[in-house]
Amino acid sequence: MIRSEPPALLTGSFSQASLLRLYHRFRALDRNKKGYLSRMDLQQIGALAVNPLGERIIDSFFPDGNLRLDFPGFVRVLAHFRPIDDEDPGIRDPKEPEPLNSRMNKLRFAFQLYDLDRDGKISRHEMLQVLRLMVGVQVTEEQLESIADRTVQEADEDGDGAVSFLEFTKSLEKMDIEQKMSIRILK
Amino acid sequence: MSGRGAPGPRCGLLLALLLALGALPRARGVEEQSGGASQGFQVVSFKWHHVKDPYIIALWILVASLAKIGFHLSHKVTSVVPESALLIVLGLVLGGIVWAADHIASFTLTPTVFFFYLLPPIVLDAGYFMPNRLFFGNLGTILLYAVVGTVWNAATTGLSLYGVFLSGLMGDLKVGLLDFLLFGSLIAAVDPVAVLAVFEEVHVNEVLFIIVFGESLLNDAVTVVLYNVFESFVTLGGDKVTGVDCVKGIVSFFVVSLGGTLVGVVFAFLLSLVTRFTKHVRIIEPGFVFVISYLSYLTSEMLSLSAILAITFCGICCQKYVKANISEQSATTVRYTMKMLASGAETIIFMFLGISAVNPRIWKWNTAFVLLTLVFISVYRAIGVVLQTWVLNRYRMVQLEIIDQVVMSYGGLRGAVAFALVVLLDEQKVKERNLFVSTTIIVVFFTVVFQGLTIKPLVQWLKVKRSQHREPKLNEKLHGRAFDHILSAIEDISGQIGHNYLRDKWSNFDRKFLSKILMRRSAQKSRDRILNVFHELNLKDAISYVAEGERRGSLAFIRSPSTDNMVNVDFSTPRPSTVEASVSYLLRENVSAVCLDMQSLEQRRRSIRDTEDMATHHTLQQYLYKPRQEYKHLYSRHELTPNEDEKQDKEIFHRTMRKRLESFKSAKLGINQNKKAAKLYKRERAQKRRNSSIPNGKLPMESPVHNFTIKEKDPEEAPDYGAEMGGGIEFLANVTQDTTATDSPSGDTGSDVPLTGRSSPPAAEKPPLPARSQWPHAPSPAPPAEGPPTEGPPAEAPPAEAPPTAPPDREPGAGPERRGLPGAHARSAAARRVHSRRSFQRPRARRRPALLKLSSLPPSCHAPPHALEQEETPL
């Protein structure tokens, strides 16, 4: 779904200044001036090494087993985190695809971090893996499993033991995703 | 009164001390008389006069410190009332007592003491622990508020007061326009001491904090200039001021501010340079930091430049190099001493502010003047903030919102700087000096006590209003936290807050020139990004691991799950040390763990569902890793870095590095090791847990290695080391720990990688391989390698997760007890390697053996490490 977007729309959504800034950032991350980023480039960001989801985030920059991340791809992923403009909805043509920074797309981005096998569902196992990443070692495996079970059960409405994207959005409908998944500097 | 809040004995002690202080001057008089009378040799003589001054000072410090203990005995009081307010009130009480005993205001806060002894430690502390990155990231905003805001405050307050004076509301005062402007300029500046004291207790976001804090530090230049200019104008007399003088005033602003900054930077350079050569005089190392910084303050005072700016920038600029240069103990000493001095100075300042107020001679009341001053400073501050923010928000990446503006306006506290400046005024020149003094005291007390008291509820109220409270569901809690992590990761990738281009340039310059001059050679080396080093080491491990295999003739030993020797040692054979491991652990590890757990879970669920629910929430609440923003350490005058974060960072770092190593290997060897890694991880978790309860609970497989290394090579690190497991990663963690311990308190110093540090990680050595003998020999029938080498997206899925792309028929065939093994094996190889590497404390000079070994690789594996570093290409 990321690929299908026309690039013009993407560049249009960022302001010129932000694009320039992101480009500088892109160049700075690109250590050997290759013109693209490799996983290694992103892994060099120290803060990511202590981010429990750091590796998954890096993965999300390299969809479909790609090894290279070019600038449009870089911007495309970051575009998910653009704050939602207040003026936007009025102007937008309803036939156009939803902008990347819409609530749905923000959620979808998060969902894909969980859904490793891309089957459109977060299985109990996948939930457990994320939990493992995010919880300190003090918690026992049993506790983790129990938490994973509960989490899945809580969101699972059709009883298939997994959380579909719809169920995922439903379980988070009260949450202010627009605000929580936006970075103010990405305009 | 607040002193009374403390339990009786302490209060009594304070009172006794005070009475003693009051009584001492009289005692002195008596002593002097008797001393004059007797001429002969005295065995014991009472020389009060001899020790009087230092004695009194020491006693006051003691009183202030005891008072502080007293306040903190009651948690309730300190959580509501800021300490500064408590101290002022205490000062008032003490002043009253001294006054009652003596009828002379013998102890006041004199400008000399304040500017020469009390202020420098506070400002140095602020500079030395300044979160540099945050500070420079917001420098523009800070400067605007500090310069324009202060000028605005001074001008509007002075002019408005003058306007009201002209209207006759204040009655008859012997003041002119210039006096009002002078007063305006000294009351305009937000005070660093007061602001910090209050903001530290109110938790606002870091950007807001740094803006208010930075403003209060940097506006000193403006205050000094305005104050000097108007004082000289007042001295000259209003009619003699010419346009040239005004221009001179403006010029002097630039001279004072830039000059002060320059002095600070020069001294910072000196200081860094000096600490580079203190290797053999470790014990006085910390002294240099204080003495040279203090000299910067005095020098710029001498040149009538902004002393506060000088010492601030001295602290800001030297912190990186000093921290890298001085030994860890010295760094700790510096940290604690600085905090102690600053905290003590602050305590004394506030107490003496209170005491100084009890002096009828300085009081001159003018209701209109006092009240109007209060109104004007608050209103104009608010207006100024709103106007400037409006301008700023058009340029800022991070917008300042309404709530920020409210806090900023309300947090404009005035403090001891204003008081000291107003006391400095010459009564001959400024006729209404006493009115100014009393008004300043009122303003300071009002802002510190009243605003300080109410700012916390205000912030809470505003925040509560913004988000209604609701018990979050499990999903929301978990995903919410995940979103926080995602967001902070994306922030890191996208480069956070602007200025990156400049920052990159600067860090380049720093790396190329400054660090070379100012840092010890050893420190320079270890400042290389630790991640790089780790990566390199890990890659080398992986490569040589393969190389070993190749030398043995086959890679099969890696691919095959049947590294049976290990299996047997590990699980199947009855172990002599089974006592250590609980039965349930064995069960969980070897048989179908999930099933067991599920059953027990079911049962429990039926019975005590609610309690379980609560427990789950609680567990999550307690153990979910905190996102960076939440724990990011800001400047705090009274506290040093918390350790929790380091632990968390270490844990995650641990995992990440392990995963990267695994993922590298799987990409390299075309094996999907995910299952193994997951298993391995699971075991690690269990292991860690058990270790906390069973001190000696190591996996038997692990113990020989550990013991070997520890006993032979690394006795000093054995205690904490042997308790954990995890091999190479642990080594990483150890280094990280060192790093964070030495480097963290100020936040990172401007580079992208917070994990830079000075503990030199032992360089890669290919040891004589004590491990080799334990390596499993390739088993006879190498089973067919599972899957094509390129199976699955190589290195895409982090290996700790088992993506379903892994062929499902693999594991079942292998049998449960085999599962953990290849992973364990892989780890133990790396672990041993790193173990032995760690144990050799001699760094460097080690690359060569590794390369030799590399050259023995078959062509397929013959990728030089640096090439691999750049890009992973699956073979």
PDB file of C-alpha atoms in Angstrom, chain B residues 70 137 144 183 185 260 273 296 392 548 590 691 813 833:
ATOM      1  CA  GLY B  70      13.854  19.414  58.652  1.00  0.00           C
ATOM      2  CA  GLY B 137      18.724  23.408  19.763  1.00  0.00           C
ATOM      3  CA  LEU B 144      15.028  36.153  21.942  1.00  0.00           C
ATOM      4  CA  PHE B 183      14.330  50.062  38.732  1.00  0.00           C
ATOM      5  CA  SER B 185      15.845  47.100  34.480  1.00  0.00           C
ATOM      6  CA  GLY B 260      31.524  37.415  28.672  1.00  0.00           C
ATOM      7  CA  LEU B 273      43.538  21.491  28.076  1.00  0.00           C
ATOM      8  CA  SER B 296      36.527  32.836  34.367  1.00  0.00           C
ATOM      9  CA  LEU B 392       8.667  32.482  17.260  1.00  0.00           C
ATOM     10  CA  GLU B 548      36.575 -21.862  12.159  1.00  0.00           C
ATOM     11  CA  ASN B 590      12.191 -28.826  27.369  1.00  0.00           C
ATOM     12  CA  ASN B 691      19.603 -15.816  38.980  1.00  0.00           C
ATOM     13  CA  GLY B 813      11.567 -33.113  13.675  1.00  0.00           C
ATOM     14  CA  ARG B 833      35.322 -15.232  22.062  1.00  0.00           C
TER      15      ARG B 833
END
